[in-house]
Tab-separated table of C-alpha atoms and ligand atoms in Angstrom:
chain	number	residue	atom	x	y	z
F	1	MET	CA	35.595	-21.108	9.155
F	2	ALA	CA	34.396	-18.398	10.994
F	3	SER	CA	31.139	-16.859	10.170
F	4	VAL	CA	30.180	-12.629	9.717
F	5	LYS	CA	28.459	-11.252	11.807
F	6	ALA	CA	27.076	-7.694	10.910
F	7	LYS	CA	24.550	-5.412	12.414
F	8	ARG	CA	22.785	-2.653	10.796
F	9	THR	CA	20.670	-0.175	12.346
F	10	ARG	CA	17.791	0.888	9.868
F	11	THR	CA	16.274	4.558	10.728
F	12	PHE	CA	14.318	6.334	8.586
F	13	LYS	CA	12.865	9.981	9.457
F	14	ILE	CA	8.539	10.234	8.677
F	15	ALA	CA	7.117	13.740	8.589
F	16	ARG	CA	4.074	15.001	7.988
F	17	THR	CA	3.694	18.272	5.953
F	18	SER	CA	0.708	20.423	4.533
F	19	ASP	CA	1.810	21.477	0.304
F	20	VAL	CA	4.771	20.461	0.140
F	21	LEU	CA	5.119	21.835	-3.297
F	22	ASP	CA	5.027	25.344	-2.070
F	23	PRO	CA	8.112	27.058	-2.881
F	24	GLU	CA	8.398	28.355	0.848
F	25	ASN	CA	8.221	24.993	2.489
F	26	PRO	CA	11.262	23.788	3.045
F	27	ALA	CA	10.208	19.982	3.768
F	28	LEU	CA	11.360	18.468	0.490
F	29	HIS	CA	14.759	20.110	-0.829
F	30	GLU	CA	15.851	19.799	3.390
F	31	ALA	CA	15.235	15.963	3.137
F	32	SER	CA	16.991	15.834	0.282
F	33	GLY	CA	19.723	17.599	2.399
F	34	LEU	CA	19.472	21.057	0.389
F	35	ALA	CA	21.131	19.538	-2.909
F	36	LYS	CA	21.972	21.526	-5.760
F	37	ARG	CA	20.031	18.645	-8.513
F	38	GLN	CA	18.094	16.279	-7.477
F	39	LEU	CA	16.145	13.517	-9.992
F	40	VAL	CA	12.564	13.665	-9.354
F	41	ALA	CA	10.249	10.489	-10.257
F	42	VAL	CA	6.525	11.245	-10.672
F	43	ASP	CA	3.546	10.412	-10.732
F	44	ASP	CA	1.787	11.666	-13.718
F	45	GLY	CA	-1.634	11.027	-11.870
F	46	ILE	CA	-0.939	14.099	-9.681
F	47	GLY	CA	-1.995	16.543	-12.710
F	48	PRO	CA	-0.885	19.345	-15.681
F	49	ALA	CA	-1.596	21.311	-12.312
F	50	GLN	CA	1.029	20.119	-9.194
F	51	LEU	CA	3.065	19.154	-12.051
F	52	THR	CA	4.091	22.686	-12.995
F	53	ARG	CA	4.214	23.761	-9.005
F	54	LEU	CA	6.758	20.942	-8.626
F	55	GLU	CA	9.037	22.274	-11.343
F	56	GLU	CA	8.355	25.533	-10.067
F	57	TYR	CA	9.342	24.469	-6.359
F	58	PHE	CA	12.962	23.653	-7.654
F	59	ARG	CA	13.924	26.478	-9.841
F	60	TRP	CA	12.533	28.619	-6.983
F	61	ARG	CA	15.169	26.870	-4.844
F	62	SER	CA	17.889	27.127	-7.426
F	63	VAL	CA	17.997	23.424	-7.466
F	64	ALA	CA	18.703	21.891	-11.206
F	65	ALA	CA	15.701	19.187	-11.529
F	66	GLU	CA	15.731	16.028	-13.855
F	67	ILE	CA	12.029	15.148	-13.207
F	68	ILE	CA	10.554	11.699	-14.982
F	69	VAL	CA	7.076	12.096	-15.702
F	70	LEU	CA	5.337	7.795	-14.732
F	71	SER	CA	2.113	6.915	-15.982
F	72	GLY	CA	1.066	6.021	-12.673
F	73	GLY	CA	-1.259	2.585	-11.957
F	74	GLU	CA	-0.402	-1.064	-11.523
F	75	GLN	CA	0.672	-1.549	-15.438
F	76	ILE	CA	4.110	0.932	-14.586
F	77	LYS	CA	5.045	-2.207	-12.183
F	78	GLN	CA	7.057	-3.803	-15.067
F	79	TRP	CA	10.986	-4.574	-15.829
F	80	LYS	CA	10.903	-2.649	-18.891
F	81	ALA	CA	9.950	0.663	-16.575
F	82	VAL	CA	12.827	-0.185	-13.745
F	83	GLU	CA	15.166	-0.274	-17.069
F	84	GLN	CA	13.586	3.042	-17.868
F	85	LEU	CA	14.446	4.453	-14.924
F	86	ILE	CA	17.812	3.391	-14.186
F	87	ASP	CA	18.794	4.099	-17.662
F	88	ALA	CA	17.569	8.017	-15.768
F	89	PHE	CA	19.482	7.425	-13.186
F	90	GLY	CA	23.059	7.145	-15.765
F	91	THR	CA	22.409	9.488	-17.897
F	92	PHE	CA	21.740	11.593	-14.945
F	93	GLY	CA	25.167	11.290	-13.415
F	94	LEU	CA	23.321	9.974	-10.277
F	95	ILE	CA	26.361	10.012	-7.389
F	96	ARG	CA	25.901	7.067	-5.136
F	97	ARG	CA	25.373	8.657	-1.274
F	98	SER	CA	24.220	12.130	-1.636
F	99	GLU	CA	21.712	12.279	-4.470
F	100	PRO	CA	18.404	10.735	-2.918
F	101	VAL	CA	16.349	10.343	-5.988
F	102	VAL	CA	12.358	12.185	-5.140
F	103	ILE	CA	9.860	9.720	-5.960
F	104	ILE	CA	6.258	10.911	-6.047
F	105	GLY	CA	2.951	9.155	-6.658
F	106	GLY	CA	0.860	6.160	-5.797
F	107	GLY	CA	1.634	3.096	-4.270
F	108	ALA	CA	2.465	1.440	-7.970
F	109	VAL	CA	5.297	4.273	-8.592
F	110	MET	CA	6.497	4.256	-5.367
F	111	ASP	CA	6.816	0.353	-5.101
F	112	LEU	CA	8.743	1.006	-8.921
F	113	GLY	CA	11.121	3.441	-8.281
F	114	SER	CA	12.255	2.007	-5.024
F	115	PHE	CA	12.779	-1.366	-6.500
F	116	ALA	CA	14.980	0.936	-9.400
F	117	CYS	CA	16.617	2.506	-6.091
F	118	SER	CA	17.282	-0.312	-4.456
F	119	ILE	CA	19.570	-2.436	-6.927
F	120	TYR	CA	21.034	0.430	-8.975
F	121	ARG	CA	24.870	0.136	-8.062
F	122	ARG	CA	23.546	-2.026	-5.135
F	123	GLY	CA	21.564	0.826	-3.693
F	124	VAL	CA	21.048	4.666	-3.972
F	125	PRO	CA	18.970	6.491	-1.425
F	126	HIS	CA	15.502	7.619	-2.184
F	127	ILE	CA	12.977	10.092	-0.460
F	128	LYS	CA	9.058	9.228	-0.916
F	129	VAL	CA	5.908	11.338	-0.590
F	130	PRO	CA	2.786	9.531	-1.493
F	131	THR	CA	0.131	11.082	-3.385
F	132	THR	CA	-2.944	8.545	-2.742
F	133	VAL	CA	-4.797	7.926	0.211
F	134	LEU	CA	-2.903	4.043	0.166
F	135	GLY	CA	0.468	5.638	-0.397
F	136	TYR	CA	0.031	7.525	2.854
F	137	VAL	CA	-1.153	5.082	5.294
F	138	ASP	CA	0.715	2.097	3.643
F	139	ALA	CA	2.910	1.769	0.987
F	140	SER	CA	5.038	4.900	1.646
F	141	LEU	CA	5.726	3.704	5.112
F	142	GLY	CA	7.681	0.092	4.620
F	143	ILE	CA	10.430	-0.831	2.726
F	144	LYS	CA	9.226	-3.131	0.068
F	145	SER	CA	9.676	-1.959	-3.216
F	146	ALA	CA	8.504	-4.886	-6.070
F	147	VAL	CA	7.709	-5.144	-9.779
F	148	ASN	CA	5.408	-7.678	-11.122
F	149	LEU	CA	6.458	-9.954	-13.690
F	150	GLY	CA	4.911	-12.938	-15.682
F	151	GLY	CA	1.611	-12.460	-14.490
F	152	SER	CA	2.611	-12.449	-10.588
F	153	LYS	CA	1.857	-9.610	-8.427
F	154	ASN	CA	5.513	-8.021	-6.554
F	155	ARG	CA	7.204	-11.146	-8.216
F	156	LEU	CA	10.901	-9.227	-7.570
F	157	GLY	CA	11.144	-6.773	-4.992
F	158	SER	CA	13.448	-6.209	-2.065
F	159	PHE	CA	13.104	-4.624	0.862
F	160	VAL	CA	15.090	-0.858	0.863
F	161	GLU	CA	14.260	1.732	3.550
F	162	PRO	CA	13.560	5.702	2.539
F	163	ALA	CA	15.866	8.173	3.548
F	164	ALA	CA	12.782	9.948	4.287
F	165	VAL	CA	8.987	9.892	3.867
F	166	LEU	CA	6.913	12.879	3.822
F	167	LEU	CA	2.705	12.860	4.126
F	168	ASP	CA	1.377	15.457	2.432
F	169	PRO	CA	-2.739	15.003	2.038
F	170	THR	CA	-2.634	17.722	-0.358
F	171	PHE	CA	-2.188	15.893	-3.237
F	172	PHE	CA	-5.222	13.956	-2.611
F	173	ARG	CA	-7.364	16.931	-3.923
F	174	THR	CA	-7.060	15.057	-7.797
F	175	LEU	CA	-7.798	11.980	-6.610
F	176	SER	CA	-10.573	10.339	-7.917
F	177	GLN	CA	-13.666	9.001	-5.546
F	178	ARG	CA	-12.321	5.530	-6.977
F	179	ASP	CA	-8.876	5.598	-5.431
F	180	LEU	CA	-9.912	8.091	-2.016
F	181	VAL	CA	-12.095	4.649	-1.848
F	182	SER	CA	-10.091	2.139	-2.392
F	183	GLY	CA	-7.023	3.369	0.111
F	184	LEU	CA	-9.554	2.566	2.886
F	185	GLY	CA	-9.451	-0.372	2.073
F	186	GLU	CA	-5.775	-0.734	3.447
F	187	VAL	CA	-6.961	1.365	6.583
F	188	LEU	CA	-9.711	-1.343	7.147
F	189	LYS	CA	-7.303	-4.111	7.283
F	190	LEU	CA	-5.015	-2.287	9.482
F	191	ALA	CA	-8.308	-2.018	11.898
F	192	VAL	CA	-9.828	-5.352	11.693
F	193	ALA	CA	-5.804	-6.451	11.873
F	194	CYS	CA	-5.101	-4.975	14.567
F	195	SER	CA	-7.374	-1.717	15.913
F	196	GLN	CA	-10.608	-1.684	17.030
F	197	PRO	CA	-10.294	1.617	17.842
F	198	LEU	CA	-8.689	2.584	14.355
F	199	PHE	CA	-12.211	0.600	12.889
F	200	GLU	CA	-13.733	3.433	15.089
F	201	ASP	CA	-11.746	6.340	13.585
F	202	LEU	CA	-12.586	4.503	10.337
F	203	ARG	CA	-16.497	4.957	10.900
F	204	THR	CA	-16.439	7.991	12.254
F	205	TYR	CA	-13.938	10.003	9.685
F	206	GLY	CA	-13.945	7.530	6.716
F	207	PRO	CA	-17.233	9.339	4.491
F	208	GLU	CA	-16.451	12.305	5.961
F	209	GLY	CA	-12.465	11.651	4.545
F	210	VAL	CA	-13.907	10.716	1.008
F	211	ALA	CA	-16.619	13.848	0.685
F	212	THR	CA	-13.697	16.174	1.794
F	213	LYS	CA	-10.826	14.474	0.579
F	214	PHE	CA	-8.608	14.747	3.486
F	215	GLN	CA	-8.391	18.165	3.373
F	216	GLY	CA	-10.104	19.110	6.589
F	217	PRO	CA	-10.467	17.375	9.837
F	218	ALA	CA	-10.870	13.866	8.806
F	219	ARG	CA	-6.809	13.664	7.858
F	220	ILE	CA	-6.905	12.023	11.385
F	221	LEU	CA	-8.175	9.517	10.692
F	222	LEU	CA	-5.470	9.093	8.013
F	223	ASP	CA	-2.697	10.135	9.983
F	224	ARG	CA	-3.845	7.923	13.093
F	225	ALA	CA	-3.572	4.952	10.495
F	226	ALA	CA	-0.036	5.453	9.489
F	227	GLU	CA	0.691	6.071	13.003
F	228	ILE	CA	-0.241	2.887	13.890
F	229	MET	CA	1.260	1.027	10.928
F	230	VAL	CA	4.833	2.974	11.730
F	231	GLU	CA	4.359	1.164	15.587
F	232	ARG	CA	3.643	-2.042	13.489
F	233	LEU	CA	6.428	-1.745	10.933
F	234	GLY	CA	9.127	-1.005	13.968
F	235	VAL	CA	8.551	-4.484	15.405
F	236	ASP	CA	9.313	-6.539	12.284
F	237	LEU	CA	10.547	-4.353	9.459
F	238	TYR	CA	11.901	-7.247	7.363
F	239	GLU	CA	8.847	-9.434	8.060
F	240	ASP	CA	10.933	-12.125	10.207
F	241	ASP	CA	7.488	-13.223	11.679
F	242	LEU	CA	5.816	-15.776	9.187
F	243	GLU	CA	2.580	-14.826	10.672
F	244	ARG	CA	2.038	-10.803	10.402
F	245	VAL	CA	-1.415	-9.721	11.431
F	246	LEU	CA	-0.934	-6.452	8.514
F	247	ASP	CA	-0.863	-10.204	6.159
F	248	LEU	CA	-4.939	-9.596	6.215
F	249	GLY	CA	-5.754	-9.174	2.998
F	250	HIS	CA	-3.166	-10.455	1.190
F	251	THR	CA	-4.056	-13.903	0.580
F	252	PHE	CA	-6.914	-13.474	-2.333
F	253	SER	CA	-6.602	-10.561	-3.298
F	254	THR	CA	-3.192	-11.254	-5.203
F	255	VAL	CA	-5.190	-12.816	-7.550
F	256	ILE	CA	-8.221	-10.755	-7.736
F	257	GLU	CA	-5.591	-7.498	-8.187
F	258	SER	CA	-3.968	-9.608	-10.938
F	259	ALA	CA	-7.035	-10.478	-12.902
F	260	ASP	CA	-7.642	-7.489	-13.999
F	261	PRO	CA	-5.741	-4.570	-12.116
F	262	SER	CA	-8.208	-2.074	-13.953
F	263	ARG	CA	-10.904	-3.062	-12.219
F	264	TYR	CA	-10.358	-3.420	-9.241
F	265	GLY	CA	-7.355	-1.901	-7.184
F	266	HIS	CA	-5.229	-2.667	-4.171
F	267	GLY	CA	-7.035	-1.762	-1.529
F	268	GLU	CA	-10.307	-2.599	-3.326
F	269	SER	CA	-9.140	-6.284	-3.622
F	270	VAL	CA	-7.607	-5.960	-0.003
F	271	THR	CA	-11.278	-5.317	1.043
F	272	ILE	CA	-12.976	-8.140	-0.574
F	273	ASP	CA	-10.241	-10.849	0.779
F	274	ILE	CA	-11.075	-9.340	4.302
F	275	VAL	CA	-14.752	-10.186	3.847
F	276	LEU	CA	-14.519	-13.369	2.651
F	277	THR	CA	-12.191	-13.794	4.937
F	278	LEU	CA	-14.645	-12.689	7.864
F	279	MET	CA	-17.348	-15.135	6.006
F	280	ILE	CA	-15.013	-18.105	6.707
F	281	SER	CA	-14.250	-17.153	9.919
F	282	ALA	CA	-17.893	-16.920	10.830
F	283	GLY	CA	-18.403	-20.538	8.861
F	284	ARG	CA	-15.749	-21.506	12.091
F	285	GLY	CA	-17.895	-19.693	15.041
F	286	MET	CA	-14.687	-17.709	15.365
F	287	ILE	CA	-16.772	-14.397	14.866
F	288	SER	CA	-20.477	-13.934	14.815
F	289	PHE	CA	-22.330	-13.661	11.373
F	290	GLU	CA	-23.788	-10.398	12.613
F	291	GLU	CA	-20.359	-8.543	13.175
F	292	ALA	CA	-18.633	-10.495	10.183
F	293	ALA	CA	-21.828	-8.442	8.224
F	294	THR	CA	-21.651	-5.321	9.872
F	295	ILE	CA	-18.402	-4.620	9.266
F	296	LEU	CA	-19.204	-6.259	5.288
F	297	LYS	CA	-22.004	-3.018	4.741
F	298	PHE	CA	-20.225	-0.899	6.547
F	299	ALA	CA	-17.322	-1.784	3.602
F	300	MET	CA	-19.926	-1.451	1.520
F	301	SER	CA	-21.344	1.566	2.736
F	302	LEU	CA	-18.346	3.326	1.991
F	303	GLY	CA	-18.264	2.177	-1.689
F	304	LEU	CA	-15.767	-0.493	-1.342
F	305	PRO	CA	-16.688	-3.593	-3.508
F	306	VAL	CA	-16.824	-6.806	-1.087
F	307	SER	CA	-17.077	-10.330	-3.652
F	308	PRO	CA	-14.519	-10.936	-5.994
F	309	PRO	CA	-15.246	-11.137	-9.726
F	310	VAL	CA	-17.179	-14.748	-10.612
F	311	GLU	CA	-13.774	-15.594	-12.945
F	312	VAL	CA	-11.422	-15.726	-10.263
F	313	ASP	CA	-13.548	-18.286	-8.385
F	314	GLY	CA	-11.731	-21.052	-9.802
F	315	MET	CA	-8.400	-19.567	-9.124
F	316	LEU	CA	-8.703	-18.515	-4.901
F	317	TRP	CA	-8.021	-21.928	-3.569
F	318	ARG	CA	-4.436	-21.549	-5.939
F	319	SER	CA	-3.822	-18.495	-4.132
F	320	VAL	CA	-4.061	-19.788	-0.832
F	321	GLU	CA	-1.094	-22.348	-1.876
F	322	GLU	CA	0.467	-19.874	-3.949
F	323	ARG	CA	0.947	-17.584	-0.866
F	324	SER	CA	1.982	-20.903	1.154
F	325	GLN	CA	5.123	-20.591	-0.585
F	326	HIS	CA	5.642	-17.053	-0.116
F	327	ARG	CA	5.167	-17.897	3.340
F	328	ASP	CA	7.420	-20.671	4.007
F	329	GLY	CA	5.347	-23.662	3.388
F	330	GLN	CA	2.202	-23.532	5.638
F	331	GLN	CA	-0.695	-21.700	5.228
F	332	ARG	CA	-0.612	-19.275	8.000
F	333	PHE	CA	-3.593	-17.854	7.358
F	334	PRO	CA	-5.113	-15.047	9.174
F	335	LEU	CA	-8.555	-15.497	10.096
F	336	ILE	CA	-10.530	-12.821	12.543
F	337	GLU	CA	-11.785	-13.549	15.403
F	338	SER	CA	-13.051	-10.055	16.215
F	339	VAL	CA	-11.973	-6.477	15.282
F	340	GLY	CA	-8.308	-6.205	16.266
F	341	GLU	CA	-8.059	-9.769	16.989
F	342	ILE	CA	-6.693	-12.524	14.717
F	343	ARG	CA	-5.686	-15.993	14.637
F	344	PHE	CA	-3.706	-18.120	12.119
F	345	VAL	CA	-4.576	-21.406	11.162
F	346	ASN	CA	-3.014	-24.426	8.807
F	347	ASP	CA	-5.927	-26.137	8.175
F	348	LEU	CA	-7.807	-24.532	6.168
F	349	MET	CA	-9.835	-25.976	3.251
F	350	PRO	CA	-10.806	-25.671	-0.008
F	351	GLU	CA	-14.735	-26.340	0.942
F	352	GLU	CA	-14.640	-23.034	3.380
F	353	VAL	CA	-13.939	-21.007	1.360
F	354	GLU	CA	-16.410	-22.219	-1.412
F	355	ILE	CA	-18.905	-22.049	1.401
F	356	ALA	CA	-18.158	-18.519	2.289
F	357	LEU	CA	-18.245	-17.177	-1.050
F	358	ARG	CA	-21.687	-18.167	-1.445
F	359	ARG	CA	-23.098	-16.773	1.625
F	360	LEU	CA	-20.990	-13.531	1.257
F	361	ARG	CA	-22.470	-13.108	-2.527
F	362	ALA	CA	-25.752	-13.928	-0.737
F	363	ILE	CA	-25.356	-11.596	1.818
F	364	GLU	CA	-23.874	-8.824	-0.599
F	365	ASN	CA	-27.035	-9.259	-2.963
F	366	SER	CA	-29.376	-9.206	-0.568
F	367	GLU	CA	-28.304	-5.383	0.480
F	368	GLU	CA	-27.750	-4.528	-2.747
F	369	VAL	CA	-32.325	-5.242	-3.231
F	370	HIS	CA	-32.647	-3.411	0.082
W	1	NAD	N1	5.395	-1.425	-0.363
W	1	NAD	C1	4.801	-1.759	-0.087
W	1	NAD	O1	4.466	-1.868	1.042
W	1	NAD	C2	2.966	-1.342	-0.323
W	1	NAD	C3	2.283	-1.319	0.037
W	1	NAD	C4	0.320	-1.504	-0.260
W	1	NAD	C5	-0.071	-1.430	-1.468
W	1	NAD	N2	1.466	-1.541	-1.826
W	1	NAD	C6	1.138	-1.411	-3.565
W	1	NAD	O2	0.522	0.312	-4.217
W	1	NAD	C7	-0.069	-0.572	-5.314
W	1	NAD	C8	-1.503	0.633	-5.384
W	1	NAD	O3	-1.383	1.818	-5.269
W	1	NAD	P1	-2.540	3.169	-4.749
W	1	NAD	O4	-3.470	2.324	-4.497
W	1	NAD	O5	-1.889	4.268	-4.560
W	1	NAD	O6	-2.908	2.676	-6.809
W	1	NAD	P2	-1.748	3.054	-7.839
W	1	NAD	O7	0.269	3.590	-7.303
W	1	NAD	O8	-1.960	2.354	-8.790
W	1	NAD	O9	-2.947	4.355	-8.229
W	1	NAD	C9	-3.852	4.470	-8.448
W	1	NAD	C10	-3.730	5.528	-9.866
W	1	NAD	O10	-4.607	7.211	-8.597
W	1	NAD	C11	-3.609	8.006	-9.825
W	1	NAD	N3	-3.074	8.815	-8.887
W	1	NAD	C12	-1.363	8.922	-7.964
W	1	NAD	N4	-1.584	10.379	-7.584
W	1	NAD	C13	-3.181	10.492	-8.132
W	1	NAD	C14	-2.801	12.151	-7.730
W	1	NAD	N5	-3.318	13.205	-6.454
W	1	NAD	N6	-3.972	12.234	-7.950
W	1	NAD	C15	-5.021	11.871	-9.038
W	1	NAD	N7	-4.796	10.823	-9.357
W	1	NAD	C16	-3.566	10.524	-8.688
W	1	NAD	C17	-2.204	7.288	-10.622
W	1	NAD	O11	-1.493	7.788	-11.770
W	1	NAD	C18	-3.131	5.714	-10.472
W	1	NAD	O12	-3.654	6.074	-11.772
W	1	NAD	C19	0.292	-2.034	-5.302
W	1	NAD	O13	0.750	-2.188	-6.418
W	1	NAD	C20	-0.022	-2.403	-4.357
W	1	NAD	O14	0.612	-3.716	-4.270
W	1	NAD	C21	2.507	-1.569	-2.044
């Protein structure tokens, strides 16, 4: 038998804009090819004022828009919500190629919406407009879609590229302090995984960004993070390389986040994972305890949590085993040599995690005292 060979190049545009819901701003309408009808799935977190502006945007542009308001947050990432969205696609009579679905929301709503789009009629196009910091620097930029299943995070998912991504920090005006800071957890990951200069930017602009909700010059931090993310994605969009530096923060975090998503959001769980990884790395002498503690203290100063809840202590090693399945049977665990330098290992031991956890709690508590 002959083999089938096929090649498909993936290209999508990521554009920065400001106040995408200003009717005079054509970016959103143009991204969907100046369509006359528009299906929109939107996160209710953006608030009533922005929801009204969204309706007005399309009315002003004479577009017949059907707006589906979704209750944002991790609990929306479930199969039932996929079915409901797909029903809505059918009721709208979505034309398969030329009516991209606009998805406006946090990482959870974008993960859900893009997943539904990727399986409806084997794929309809979508446009992502992130409304959270984490969405801006991470979830909107890649091609991963997912929902959770049976308590397992991202158990169902697909690789699906958006038709376009529009980055607009105006949405952050309504973000809670906690969600602003949580998003910085992913910036911290990107910096520690691959960019010392980004770490310096995070130190310079992070606190100001949180204070101003990134409405001023601190936006540059998020734009630089997004640029680095895009560069990385361009190298390995489909994650063919199983030793991914961007997997930093994604071993223990899944179990921390799944245990109680309302208590630890994604960026927060990722931060805890990074700090625990720092302690493991320091335990091996890869990075000094001093440098590890500096990063830990900086994360704490931003308001990020740094240690896991005690309830998940007994599950941390299981998450290493579970992630090994995801990484094709090997740990491929990313350890930290310095900010921007990762080394992968396959010989991590449960005792190392336990010792690191004890050290981490000791440093955290001593910090709380001072
Ligand atoms: N696909 C990817 O590549 C990728 C990458 C990283 C994270 N993720 C996923 O993203 C999710 C986390 O995303 P997140 O941190 O954006 O959290 P989130 O989507 O859970 O949103 C957090 C809260 O913010 C609200 N919200 C959204 N926009 C708002 C706004 N402008 N103002 C006020 N509130 C607003 C939401 O309704 C929700 O209550 C996780 O499920 C994670 O797995 C996906």
